[in-house]
Coordinates of C-alpha atoms in Angstrom, one line a residue:
Chain O
M1 CA 4.8 9.4 -37.5
L2 CA 7.3 6.7 -36.5
C3 CA 5.5 5.2 -34.1
G4 CA 2.9 3.8 -36.3
K5 CA 2.2 0.3 -37.5
V6 CA 5.5 -1.8 -37.5
P7 CA 5.7 -4.7 -39.6
F8 CA 7.2 -7.6 -36.9
Q9 CA 8.7 -10.3 -38.7
T10 CA 9.2 -12.6 -35.6
G11 CA 6.8 -15.8 -34.8
K12 CA 3.9 -16.9 -36.4
D13 CA 0.8 -15.1 -37.0
F14 CA -1.1 -15.9 -33.8
M15 CA -4.0 -13.4 -34.0
K16 CA -5.2 -10.9 -36.5
T17 CA -5.9 -7.4 -35.3
A18 CA -9.7 -8.3 -35.5
D19 CA -8.8 -11.2 -33.2
L20 CA -6.8 -9.1 -30.9
E21 CA -9.6 -6.6 -30.6
S22 CA -12.1 -8.9 -29.7
Y23 CA -10.0 -10.8 -27.2
F24 CA -9.1 -7.4 -25.4
K25 CA -12.8 -6.6 -25.3
E26 CA -14.0 -9.7 -24.0
R27 CA -11.0 -9.7 -21.3
K28 CA -11.6 -6.1 -20.4
A29 CA -15.3 -7.2 -19.8
I30 CA -14.2 -9.7 -17.5
V31 CA -11.8 -7.8 -15.4
D32 CA -14.4 -4.8 -15.5
A33 CA -17.1 -7.0 -14.2
A34 CA -14.7 -8.5 -11.4
L35 CA -13.5 -5.0 -10.3
D36 CA -16.9 -3.6 -10.2
T37 CA -17.9 -6.6 -8.1
E38 CA -14.8 -6.4 -5.6
M39 CA -14.6 -2.6 -5.0
P40 CA -17.2 -1.5 -2.5
A41 CA -20.2 0.5 -3.8
Q42 CA -20.4 4.2 -4.0
D43 CA -23.1 4.1 -1.2
V44 CA -20.6 2.3 1.0
P45 CA -19.2 4.6 3.7
P46 CA -17.1 6.5 3.4
Q47 CA -19.0 7.4 0.2
L48 CA -16.8 10.1 -1.1
L49 CA -13.7 7.9 -0.9
H50 CA -15.4 4.9 -2.7
K51 CA -16.7 7.3 -5.3
A52 CA -13.2 8.6 -5.9
M53 CA -11.6 5.3 -6.0
R54 CA -14.3 4.3 -8.5
Y55 CA -13.8 7.3 -10.5
C56 CA -10.0 6.6 -11.0
V57 CA -10.7 2.8 -11.9
F58 CA -13.4 3.0 -14.4
P59 CA -13.8 3.4 -17.1
G60 CA -10.1 2.6 -17.2
G61 CA -7.8 2.0 -20.1
K62 CA -7.0 -1.3 -21.9
R63 CA -6.3 -3.2 -18.8
I64 CA -3.1 -4.3 -20.1
R65 CA -1.6 -5.6 -17.1
P66 CA -4.7 -7.9 -16.1
V67 CA -4.7 -9.0 -19.5
I68 CA -1.2 -10.0 -19.4
C69 CA -1.8 -12.0 -16.2
L70 CA -4.9 -13.9 -17.7
A71 CA -2.9 -14.8 -20.7
A72 CA 0.1 -15.8 -19.0
A73 CA -1.9 -18.2 -16.6
E74 CA -3.5 -19.7 -19.7
A75 CA 0.2 -20.0 -21.5
V76 CA 1.2 -22.1 -18.6
R77 CA -2.1 -24.2 -18.3
G78 CA -3.7 -22.2 -15.8
S79 CA -6.9 -21.1 -15.6
V80 CA -8.5 -17.4 -15.9
E81 CA -10.7 -18.2 -12.8
T82 CA -7.8 -18.9 -10.6
A83 CA -5.5 -15.6 -12.3
L84 CA -8.5 -13.4 -12.0
L85 CA -8.3 -11.9 -8.6
P86 CA -4.2 -11.3 -9.0
A87 CA -5.1 -9.6 -12.2
L88 CA -7.4 -7.0 -10.3
A89 CA -4.7 -6.7 -7.8
L90 CA -2.6 -5.2 -10.5
E91 CA -5.1 -3.0 -12.2
L92 CA -5.7 -1.5 -8.9
L93 CA -2.1 -1.2 -8.0
H94 CA -1.2 0.3 -11.3
T95 CA -3.9 2.8 -10.7
Y96 CA -3.1 4.0 -7.6
T97 CA 0.4 4.7 -9.1
L98 CA -1.2 6.8 -11.7
V99 CA -3.2 8.7 -9.0
H100 CA -0.2 9.6 -6.9
D101 CA 2.2 10.2 -10.0
D102 CA -0.6 12.8 -11.4
L103 CA -0.3 14.7 -8.3
P104 CA 1.0 18.6 -8.3
C105 CA 4.4 17.7 -6.6
M106 CA 4.7 14.8 -9.1
D107 CA 4.1 15.0 -12.6
D108 CA 1.3 17.8 -12.3
D109 CA -1.3 16.4 -14.7
N110 CA -4.5 17.8 -15.0
T111 CA -6.1 15.5 -17.2
R112 CA -5.9 11.6 -17.5
R113 CA -7.7 9.4 -20.1
G114 CA -10.0 12.6 -21.0
K115 CA -11.0 13.6 -17.7
P116 CA -9.7 15.5 -14.7
T117 CA -7.1 13.7 -12.7
C118 CA -8.3 12.5 -9.2
H119 CA -6.6 15.4 -7.3
V120 CA -8.4 18.0 -9.7
A121 CA -11.7 16.1 -9.2
F122 CA -11.4 15.5 -5.4
G123 CA -8.7 17.6 -4.3
E124 CA -4.9 16.6 -3.4
A125 CA -5.6 15.1 0.1
N126 CA -8.3 12.9 -1.1
A127 CA -6.1 11.9 -4.1
I128 CA -3.3 10.7 -2.0
L129 CA -5.8 8.6 0.4
V130 CA -7.5 7.1 -3.0
G131 CA -4.1 6.0 -3.9
D132 CA -3.4 4.7 -0.5
A133 CA -6.8 3.0 -0.3
L134 CA -6.4 1.5 -3.7
Q135 CA -2.9 0.0 -2.9
A136 CA -4.4 -1.7 0.2
M137 CA -7.2 -3.2 -1.7
A138 CA -4.7 -4.4 -4.2
F139 CA -3.5 -6.7 -1.4
A140 CA -6.8 -7.4 0.0
V141 CA -8.0 -8.7 -3.3
L142 CA -4.7 -10.8 -3.9
A143 CA -5.1 -12.4 -0.3
K144 CA -8.4 -14.1 -1.8
T145 CA -6.8 -15.8 -4.5
P146 CA -8.2 -19.4 -4.1
V147 CA -4.7 -21.2 -3.9
S148 CA -4.2 -24.4 -1.5
S149 CA -0.9 -24.0 -0.7
S150 CA 0.9 -21.4 2.0
Y151 CA 3.8 -21.5 -0.3
T152 CA 1.6 -20.3 -3.2
H153 CA -0.1 -17.5 -1.1
R154 CA 3.3 -16.2 -0.1
Q155 CA 4.7 -16.1 -3.5
L156 CA 1.8 -14.1 -4.7
V157 CA 2.0 -11.2 -2.0
A158 CA 5.8 -11.2 -2.3
E159 CA 5.7 -10.8 -6.1
L160 CA 3.4 -7.9 -5.9
S161 CA 4.9 -6.3 -2.9
H162 CA 8.3 -6.3 -4.7
A163 CA 7.2 -5.0 -7.8
A164 CA 5.3 -2.2 -6.1
G165 CA 8.1 -1.3 -3.7
S166 CA 11.1 0.6 -3.0
Q167 CA 12.9 -1.6 -5.3
G168 CA 10.0 -1.4 -7.8
V169 CA 7.6 1.1 -8.8
V170 CA 7.9 3.4 -6.2
G171 CA 11.9 3.1 -6.5
G172 CA 11.6 3.9 -10.3
Q173 CA 9.5 7.0 -9.6
V174 CA 11.8 8.3 -6.8
E175 CA 15.0 7.9 -9.3
D176 CA 13.1 9.5 -12.0
L177 CA 12.3 12.5 -9.9
A178 CA 16.0 12.8 -8.3
V179 CA 17.2 13.0 -12.1
G180 CA 15.7 16.6 -12.1
N181 CA 17.8 18.7 -14.8
E182 CA 20.7 16.3 -14.9
R183 CA 21.7 14.9 -18.4
P184 CA 20.7 11.1 -18.0
T185 CA 22.6 8.1 -19.5
A186 CA 21.1 5.5 -21.4
D187 CA 21.9 3.1 -18.6
M188 CA 19.8 5.1 -16.0
I189 CA 17.0 5.6 -18.5
E190 CA 16.7 1.8 -18.6
L191 CA 17.0 1.3 -15.1
I192 CA 14.2 3.8 -14.3
H193 CA 12.0 2.3 -16.9
R194 CA 12.5 -1.2 -15.6
H195 CA 11.6 -0.1 -12.3
K196 CA 8.8 2.1 -12.9
T197 CA 7.1 0.1 -15.7
A198 CA 9.0 -3.3 -16.6
D199 CA 8.8 -4.7 -12.9
L200 CA 4.9 -4.7 -13.1
F201 CA 4.6 -5.9 -16.6
S202 CA 7.1 -8.9 -15.5
A203 CA 4.9 -9.4 -12.0
S204 CA 1.7 -9.5 -14.3
A205 CA 3.0 -12.0 -16.2
R206 CA 4.9 -13.9 -13.0
L207 CA 1.6 -13.6 -11.0
G208 CA -0.4 -15.3 -13.8
G209 CA 2.2 -18.0 -13.9
I210 CA 2.3 -18.5 -10.2
T211 CA -1.6 -19.5 -10.4
G212 CA -1.1 -21.5 -13.2
S213 CA 1.9 -23.5 -11.0
A214 CA 4.2 -22.8 -13.6
D215 CA 7.7 -24.6 -13.4
E216 CA 11.0 -22.7 -13.0
N217 CA 11.7 -22.7 -16.7
E218 CA 8.1 -21.4 -17.6
M219 CA 8.7 -18.5 -14.5
G220 CA 11.9 -17.3 -16.3
L221 CA 10.2 -17.3 -19.6
L222 CA 7.5 -15.2 -18.3
T223 CA 9.7 -13.0 -16.5
A224 CA 11.7 -12.5 -19.6
Y225 CA 8.3 -11.7 -21.5
G226 CA 7.1 -9.2 -18.9
L227 CA 10.4 -7.3 -18.5
N228 CA 11.0 -6.9 -22.4
L229 CA 7.6 -6.1 -23.0
G230 CA 7.6 -3.5 -20.2
L231 CA 10.6 -2.0 -21.2
A232 CA 9.3 -1.7 -25.0
F233 CA 5.9 -0.1 -23.6
Q234 CA 8.0 2.4 -21.8
V235 CA 10.1 3.5 -25.0
V236 CA 7.0 3.5 -26.9
D237 CA 5.2 5.8 -24.5
D238 CA 8.1 8.1 -24.5
L239 CA 7.6 8.2 -28.5
L240 CA 3.8 8.8 -28.1
D241 CA 4.6 11.5 -25.5
A242 CA 6.9 13.3 -27.8
N243 CA 4.4 12.9 -30.8
E244 CA 1.6 14.6 -28.4
R245 CA 3.8 17.4 -27.4
D246 CA 4.7 18.2 -31.1
G247 CA 1.2 19.5 -31.7
G248 CA -1.1 16.8 -30.6
P249 CA -4.2 17.9 -29.1
K250 CA -4.3 16.3 -25.6
G251 CA -1.1 18.4 -24.5
D252 CA -1.5 19.7 -21.0
D253 CA 0.7 21.0 -18.3
R254 CA 2.5 17.8 -17.7
K255 CA 6.3 18.1 -16.4
K256 CA 8.7 16.6 -18.9
N257 CA 9.5 13.1 -17.4
L258 CA 12.7 11.4 -18.2
S259 CA 12.5 10.2 -22.0
C260 CA 14.6 8.0 -23.7
L261 CA 14.3 10.6 -26.5
S262 CA 17.2 12.4 -24.6
V263 CA 19.8 9.7 -25.5
Y264 CA 18.0 8.3 -28.7
S265 CA 16.8 9.4 -31.7
P266 CA 13.1 8.5 -32.6
E267 CA 14.3 5.9 -35.3
E268 CA 16.6 4.2 -32.7
A269 CA 14.1 4.4 -30.0
L270 CA 11.7 2.6 -32.2
G271 CA 14.4 0.1 -33.2
K272 CA 15.0 -0.4 -29.6
A273 CA 11.3 -1.2 -28.8
Q274 CA 10.9 -3.4 -31.7
A275 CA 14.1 -5.5 -30.3
L276 CA 12.6 -5.7 -27.2
V277 CA 9.0 -6.9 -28.3
D278 CA 11.1 -9.4 -30.3
T279 CA 12.7 -10.9 -27.5
A280 CA 9.4 -11.0 -25.5
V281 CA 7.9 -12.9 -28.3
V282 CA 10.8 -15.3 -28.7
A283 CA 10.2 -16.3 -24.7
A284 CA 6.3 -16.5 -24.8
E285 CA 6.8 -18.9 -28.1
R286 CA 8.7 -21.3 -25.9
L287 CA 5.6 -21.7 -23.7
E288 CA 3.0 -24.2 -24.7
G289 CA -0.5 -23.3 -23.3
P290 CA -3.2 -21.7 -25.2
G291 CA -2.3 -18.2 -23.8
V292 CA 1.0 -18.0 -25.8
G293 CA -1.1 -16.6 -29.2
P294 CA -2.4 -13.7 -27.0
L295 CA 0.8 -12.9 -25.4
I296 CA 2.5 -12.7 -28.4
A297 CA -0.1 -10.4 -29.9
L298 CA 0.0 -8.7 -27.0
A299 CA 3.5 -7.9 -27.4
R300 CA 3.0 -6.5 -30.8
F301 CA 0.0 -4.6 -29.9
V302 CA 2.1 -2.9 -27.4
V303 CA 4.7 -1.3 -30.1
E304 CA 1.9 -1.0 -32.7
R305 CA -0.5 1.0 -30.6
T306 CA -1.0 4.5 -32.0
L307 CA -3.6 5.7 -29.7
Chain N
M1 CA -3.6 18.0 34.6
L2 CA -6.4 15.6 33.9
C3 CA -4.7 13.0 31.8
G4 CA -2.0 12.1 34.4
K5 CA -1.9 9.1 36.3
V6 CA -5.3 7.5 36.7
P7 CA -6.0 4.7 39.5
F8 CA -7.8 1.8 37.7
Q9 CA -9.4 -0.5 40.0
T10 CA -9.9 -3.5 37.4
G11 CA -8.1 -6.6 36.9
K12 CA -5.1 -7.8 39.4
D13 CA -1.9 -5.9 39.3
F14 CA 0.2 -7.9 36.9
M15 CA 2.9 -5.6 36.1
K16 CA 4.4 -2.7 38.3
T17 CA 5.6 0.5 36.1
A18 CA 9.1 -0.6 36.6
D19 CA 8.4 -4.0 35.0
L20 CA 6.1 -2.5 32.2
E21 CA 9.4 -0.3 31.3
S22 CA 11.6 -3.1 31.1
Y23 CA 9.3 -5.3 29.2
F24 CA 8.6 -2.3 26.5
K25 CA 12.4 -1.6 26.2
E26 CA 13.1 -5.3 25.6
R27 CA 10.5 -5.7 23.1
K28 CA 11.2 -2.3 21.4
A29 CA 14.7 -3.7 20.9
I30 CA 13.6 -7.0 19.3
V31 CA 11.3 -5.1 16.9
D32 CA 13.9 -2.5 16.1
A33 CA 16.5 -5.1 15.3
A34 CA 14.1 -6.9 13.2
L35 CA 12.9 -4.0 11.5
D36 CA 16.5 -3.0 10.8
T37 CA 17.2 -6.4 9.3
E38 CA 14.2 -6.5 7.2
M39 CA 14.7 -3.0 5.6
P40 CA 16.9 -2.5 3.0
A41 CA 20.0 -0.7 4.3
Q42 CA 20.8 2.9 3.4
D43 CA 23.3 2.1 0.8
V44 CA 20.8 0.0 -1.5
P45 CA 19.7 1.9 -4.5
P46 CA 17.8 4.0 -4.4
Q47 CA 19.6 5.3 -1.6
L48 CA 17.8 8.5 -1.0
L49 CA 14.4 6.4 -0.6
H50 CA 15.8 4.0 1.7
K51 CA 17.4 6.8 3.7
A52 CA 14.1 8.5 3.9
M53 CA 12.2 5.4 4.9
R54 CA 14.6 4.6 7.7
Y55 CA 14.7 8.2 8.6
C56 CA 10.8 7.7 9.4
V57 CA 10.9 4.5 11.0
F58 CA 14.0 5.1 13.4
P59 CA 14.2 5.7 16.3
G60 CA 10.5 5.5 16.4
G61 CA 8.2 5.7 19.3
K62 CA 7.1 3.2 21.7
R63 CA 6.2 0.6 18.9
I64 CA 3.0 -0.1 20.9
R65 CA 1.3 -1.7 17.9
P66 CA 4.0 -4.4 17.5
V67 CA 4.3 -5.0 21.3
I68 CA 0.4 -5.3 21.1
C69 CA 0.9 -8.0 18.4
L70 CA 3.5 -10.2 20.3
A71 CA 1.7 -10.0 23.7
A72 CA -1.5 -11.0 21.9
A73 CA 0.2 -14.0 20.4
E74 CA 1.5 -15.1 23.8
A75 CA -1.8 -14.6 25.3
V76 CA -3.1 -17.2 23.3
R77 CA 0.1 -19.4 23.7
G78 CA 1.7 -18.4 20.4
S79 CA 5.2 -17.6 19.9
V80 CA 6.8 -13.9 19.6
E81 CA 9.0 -15.6 16.6
T82 CA 5.9 -16.4 14.8
A83 CA 4.2 -12.8 15.5
L84 CA 7.5 -10.8 15.0
L85 CA 7.1 -10.4 11.1
P86 CA 3.3 -9.3 11.4
A87 CA 4.5 -7.1 14.2
L88 CA 7.0 -5.4 11.9
A89 CA 4.4 -5.2 9.1
L90 CA 2.1 -3.2 11.6
E91 CA 4.8 -0.6 12.5
L92 CA 5.6 -0.2 8.9
L93 CA 1.9 0.3 8.2
H94 CA 1.7 2.6 11.1
T95 CA 4.4 4.8 9.9
Y96 CA 3.5 5.1 6.6
T97 CA 0.1 6.8 7.8
L98 CA 2.0 9.2 9.9
V99 CA 4.2 10.4 7.1
H100 CA 1.0 10.7 4.8
D101 CA -1.0 12.1 7.4
D102 CA 1.6 14.9 8.0
L103 CA 1.8 16.1 4.6
P104 CA 0.9 20.0 3.9
C105 CA -2.5 19.0 2.2
M106 CA -3.5 17.0 5.3
D107 CA -2.4 18.1 9.0
D108 CA 0.3 20.0 8.0
D109 CA 2.9 19.0 10.6
N110 CA 6.5 20.1 10.5
T111 CA 7.7 18.1 13.5
R112 CA 7.2 14.5 14.5
R113 CA 9.2 13.0 17.7
G114 CA 11.4 16.0 17.9
K115 CA 12.6 16.1 14.2
P116 CA 11.5 17.5 10.6
T117 CA 8.6 15.3 9.2
C118 CA 9.5 13.4 6.1
H119 CA 8.3 15.9 3.9
V120 CA 10.3 18.9 5.5
A121 CA 13.4 16.8 5.6
F122 CA 13.2 15.3 1.9
G123 CA 10.3 17.3 -0.1
E124 CA 6.7 16.4 -0.7
A125 CA 6.8 14.0 -3.5
N126 CA 9.3 11.9 -1.9
A127 CA 7.3 11.8 1.2
I128 CA 4.5 10.6 -0.7
L129 CA 6.8 7.9 -2.0
V130 CA 8.2 6.9 1.4
G131 CA 4.7 6.3 2.5
D132 CA 3.9 4.3 -0.6
A133 CA 6.9 2.2 -0.3
L134 CA 6.3 1.5 3.4
Q135 CA 2.8 0.1 2.7
A136 CA 4.3 -2.3 0.0
M137 CA 7.0 -3.4 2.5
A138 CA 4.4 -4.1 5.2
F139 CA 2.9 -6.6 2.9
A140 CA 6.2 -8.0 1.8
V141 CA 7.3 -8.6 5.3
L142 CA 3.8 -10.0 6.2
A143 CA 4.0 -12.4 3.5
K144 CA 7.3 -13.9 4.9
T145 CA 5.5 -15.2 8.0
P146 CA 6.4 -18.5 8.8
V147 CA 2.9 -20.1 8.9
S148 CA 2.0 -23.5 7.2
S149 CA -1.5 -23.1 6.2
S150 CA -2.7 -21.3 2.9
Y151 CA -5.9 -20.3 5.1
T152 CA -3.7 -18.6 7.9
H153 CA -1.7 -16.3 5.2
R154 CA -4.8 -15.1 3.5
Q155 CA -6.2 -14.2 6.8
L156 CA -3.2 -12.3 7.9
V157 CA -3.0 -10.5 4.6
A158 CA -6.9 -9.9 4.8
E159 CA -6.7 -8.6 8.2
L160 CA -3.8 -6.2 7.4
S161 CA -5.3 -4.9 4.2
H162 CA -8.6 -4.4 5.7
A163 CA -7.5 -2.4 8.4
A164 CA -5.4 -0.2 6.3
G165 CA -8.0 0.2 3.6
S166 CA -10.9 2.3 2.5
Q167 CA -12.9 1.1 5.6
G168 CA -9.8 1.2 7.9
V169 CA -7.2 3.7 8.7
V170 CA -7.6 5.6 4.9
G171 CA -11.4 5.5 5.4
G172 CA -10.9 7.2 8.8
Q173 CA -8.8 10.1 7.6
V174 CA -11.1 10.8 4.8
E175 CA -13.9 11.3 6.9
D176 CA -11.7 13.3 9.4
L177 CA -11.2 15.6 6.6
A178 CA -14.6 15.6 5.4
V179 CA -15.9 17.0 8.6
G180 CA -14.3 20.3 8.0
N181 CA -15.9 23.0 10.0
E182 CA -19.0 21.3 10.6
R183 CA -19.7 20.3 14.1
P184 CA -19.2 16.8 14.8
T185 CA -21.5 14.5 16.8
A186 CA -20.4 12.0 19.4
D187 CA -21.3 9.2 17.1
M188 CA -19.2 10.8 14.1
I189 CA -16.3 11.2 16.3
E190 CA -16.5 7.7 17.7
L191 CA -16.8 6.1 14.0
I192 CA -13.7 8.2 13.0
H193 CA -11.4 7.3 16.0
R194 CA -12.6 3.8 15.2
H195 CA -11.3 3.8 11.7
K196 CA -8.4 6.2 12.0
T197 CA -7.0 4.2 15.0
A198 CA -8.9 1.5 16.6
D199 CA -9.0 -0.7 13.7
L200 CA -5.4 -0.8 13.8
F201 CA -4.9 -1.6 17.1
S202 CA -7.7 -4.5 16.7
A203 CA -5.6 -5.6 13.7
S204 CA -2.5 -5.6 16.0
A205 CA -4.1 -7.8 18.8
R206 CA -5.8 -10.0 15.7
L207 CA -2.6 -10.8 13.9
G208 CA -0.9 -11.8 16.9
G209 CA -4.0 -14.2 17.4
I210 CA -3.7 -15.6 14.1
T211 CA -0.3 -16.2 14.5
G212 CA -0.8 -18.1 17.5
S213 CA -4.1 -19.9 16.0
A214 CA -6.2 -18.7 18.5
D215 CA -9.9 -19.9 18.3
E216 CA -13.2 -18.2 17.5
N217 CA -13.8 -17.1 21.1
E218 CA -10.2 -15.6 21.7
M219 CA -10.1 -14.0 18.3
G220 CA -13.3 -12.2 19.8
L221 CA -11.5 -11.2 23.0
L222 CA -8.5 -9.9 21.1
T223 CA -10.7 -7.7 18.9
A224 CA -12.3 -6.4 21.7
Y225 CA -9.2 -5.7 23.7
G226 CA -7.7 -4.0 20.6
L227 CA -10.9 -1.9 19.6
N228 CA -11.5 -0.5 23.0
L229 CA -7.7 0.0 23.7
G230 CA -7.4 1.8 20.3
L231 CA -10.5 3.9 20.8
A232 CA -9.1 4.8 24.4
F233 CA -5.7 5.7 22.8
Q234 CA -7.2 8.4 20.7
V235 CA -9.3 10.0 23.5
V236 CA -6.0 10.4 25.4
D237 CA -4.3 11.5 22.3
D238 CA -7.0 14.2 22.0
L239 CA -6.4 15.2 25.7
L240 CA -2.9 15.4 25.2
D241 CA -3.2 17.6 21.9
A242 CA -5.2 19.8 24.1
N243 CA -2.8 20.0 27.0
E244 CA -0.1 20.9 24.5
R245 CA -1.9 23.6 22.4
D246 CA -2.7 25.1 25.9
G247 CA 0.8 26.2 26.4
G248 CA 3.1 23.2 26.0
P249 CA 6.2 23.7 24.6
K250 CA 5.9 21.5 21.4
G251 CA 3.2 23.5 19.6
D252 CA 3.7 23.8 15.8
D253 CA 1.4 24.7 12.9
R254 CA -0.5 21.5 12.8
K255 CA -3.9 21.9 11.6
K256 CA -6.8 21.2 14.5
N257 CA -7.9 17.7 13.9
L258 CA -11.4 16.3 14.9
S259 CA -11.2 16.0 18.9
C260 CA -13.4 14.4 21.1
L261 CA -13.1 17.4 23.3
S262 CA -15.4 19.4 20.9
V263 CA -18.4 17.2 22.4
Y264 CA -17.1 15.9 25.8
S265 CA -15.5 17.9 28.7
P266 CA -12.2 17.0 29.7
E267 CA -13.5 15.2 32.5
E268 CA -15.9 13.3 30.5
A269 CA -13.2 12.4 28.1
L270 CA -10.8 11.0 30.6
G271 CA -13.9 9.0 31.9
K272 CA -14.6 7.6 28.8
A273 CA -11.0 6.7 28.1
Q274 CA -11.0 4.8 31.6
A275 CA -14.2 2.9 30.9
L276 CA -12.7 1.7 27.5
V277 CA -9.6 0.7 29.0
D278 CA -11.6 -1.4 31.6
T279 CA -13.5 -3.2 29.0
A280 CA -10.5 -4.0 27.4
V281 CA -8.8 -5.3 30.4
V282 CA -11.8 -7.3 31.1
A283 CA -11.7 -8.8 27.4
A284 CA -7.7 -9.6 28.2
E285 CA -8.3 -11.2 31.7
R286 CA -10.6 -13.8 30.1
L287 CA -7.5 -15.1 28.1
E288 CA -5.1 -17.7 29.7
G289 CA -1.5 -17.4 28.0
P290 CA 1.6 -15.8 29.1
G291 CA 0.9 -12.5 27.3
V292 CA -2.1 -11.5 29.3
G293 CA -0.3 -9.5 31.9
P294 CA 1.3 -7.7 29.6
L295 CA -1.7 -6.9 27.5
I296 CA -3.2 -5.6 30.6
A297 CA -0.2 -3.1 31.7
L298 CA -0.1 -2.0 28.5
A299 CA -3.9 -1.2 28.3
R300 CA -3.3 0.8 31.5
F301 CA -0.1 2.4 30.3
V302 CA -1.8 3.6 27.1
V303 CA -4.4 5.9 29.8
E304 CA -1.5 6.7 32.1
R305 CA 0.9 8.0 29.8
T306 CA 1.7 11.6 30.0
L307 CA 4.3 12.0 27.4

């Protein structure tokens, strides 16, 4: 299998695999506990909606976007405490996009993370509304971020709404659907990957940076880190998807999304992912706070993940 | 027809019908011009998405929510300039809820404001994404509001996200769908009307108030104004819907939504709407800025509208 462990040569060995695992576990626990606190309980009316929202958010995946946000804050000497609410906003927003992407008229996925997708469990109308409410909640949570200047607040909301909007995640999904049976070019694929995935990775790093009062240079490095990592993440996703379709046990009736494997061989795609991660690592190495090690380890993990 | 002109006795005659018409026309022109400026042009990629978003936003209806927001700002001595971006955010958010409510799995409406609904014109997947992007854009526009304190920014985003979220508009739609064929009670209907409609009317008045630095007392009056007006608006909507179904020319395949006419006679419903508007007017009369006259005239218009 091509997308297995890849021996990266860049950067220093900031974290061993075991360290990264415990780091992820600890950060996921922080994020999950805070999500649990911020989201209305299942017995708050309308109960059906709150139950469905929690069904989609928990147990969740690795919480990569919030973890990037927290590490980015620490990489510019900010704090986990100040970056926590933006980190939750990112996860709520990401979860809403998954719920809508899974719908029958989009990717038509029946399972996600080993359980029935939201529309299978709660019906199509409720799934649309769950996504809508999760997006609203992302901004509600973001608004609570304890920063002191109006400018900073404006930056946070502008950042997330731009990444989420017509020239970010939603734009990418529209472009993806519009490709249809057309033969895509490498440029088209990169553009779609950028909007569908990399914009939110970049926003994750940038939101952390904003809460840590990053200067212009640091924001540029965090942007480069997030964008390159996001693009690498999507290439690896395409490799994993192809691997799964070739006989993996988790296949379902998922419509085939645009994949970079329609223009690259698996070897080329892996090389591309590796180069993108290298670029992300180089950007992270130029930062100085204690979050740098985790950012680098995270970047490597993204390409090395075989799950 | 019962929902025709109703002679209200409360308050003074702040505006004649002719004044209100020109006031509405002028305010709609301000809102429309600003929406046109804030929304990406049709030739900005992804063109299909931006074309579809503009298709839904223009020409639009009377822009009641933005007009309330601007008048509320002026009713507490704020300015149209400062309230304008929140006013646009309200219209973008309202438009997204219409696009999603019209979907086949929700109300299944084929026409809106005399033209094909978004999913009929652009397909179901694109309609979901148009709604998603309009919600993101509402927060992007809100974030640009020129206020100086972080607290004020937080209030604006908290206000809109709460009205939009699981305990606001989306919650109301979930509750509405959940009623199904059950026989609703008057309390259930009021709760659903409150969340589906009145919460956003209240947010409209409150966002205007926040930009005008309203004090606690004024915010209370604006809340009362918005909530009562929103409830009245929904009762009148039910009356208009019933009238339309009884032989009006605009009938389509709309699924029957929960209507207050399932628990009230048309006479009772009209009396209820009148009482709600009276309460809204009493609240507005206790404010002192130049927006008070328009707020009162607007409240009357809501019940008097026969279009």
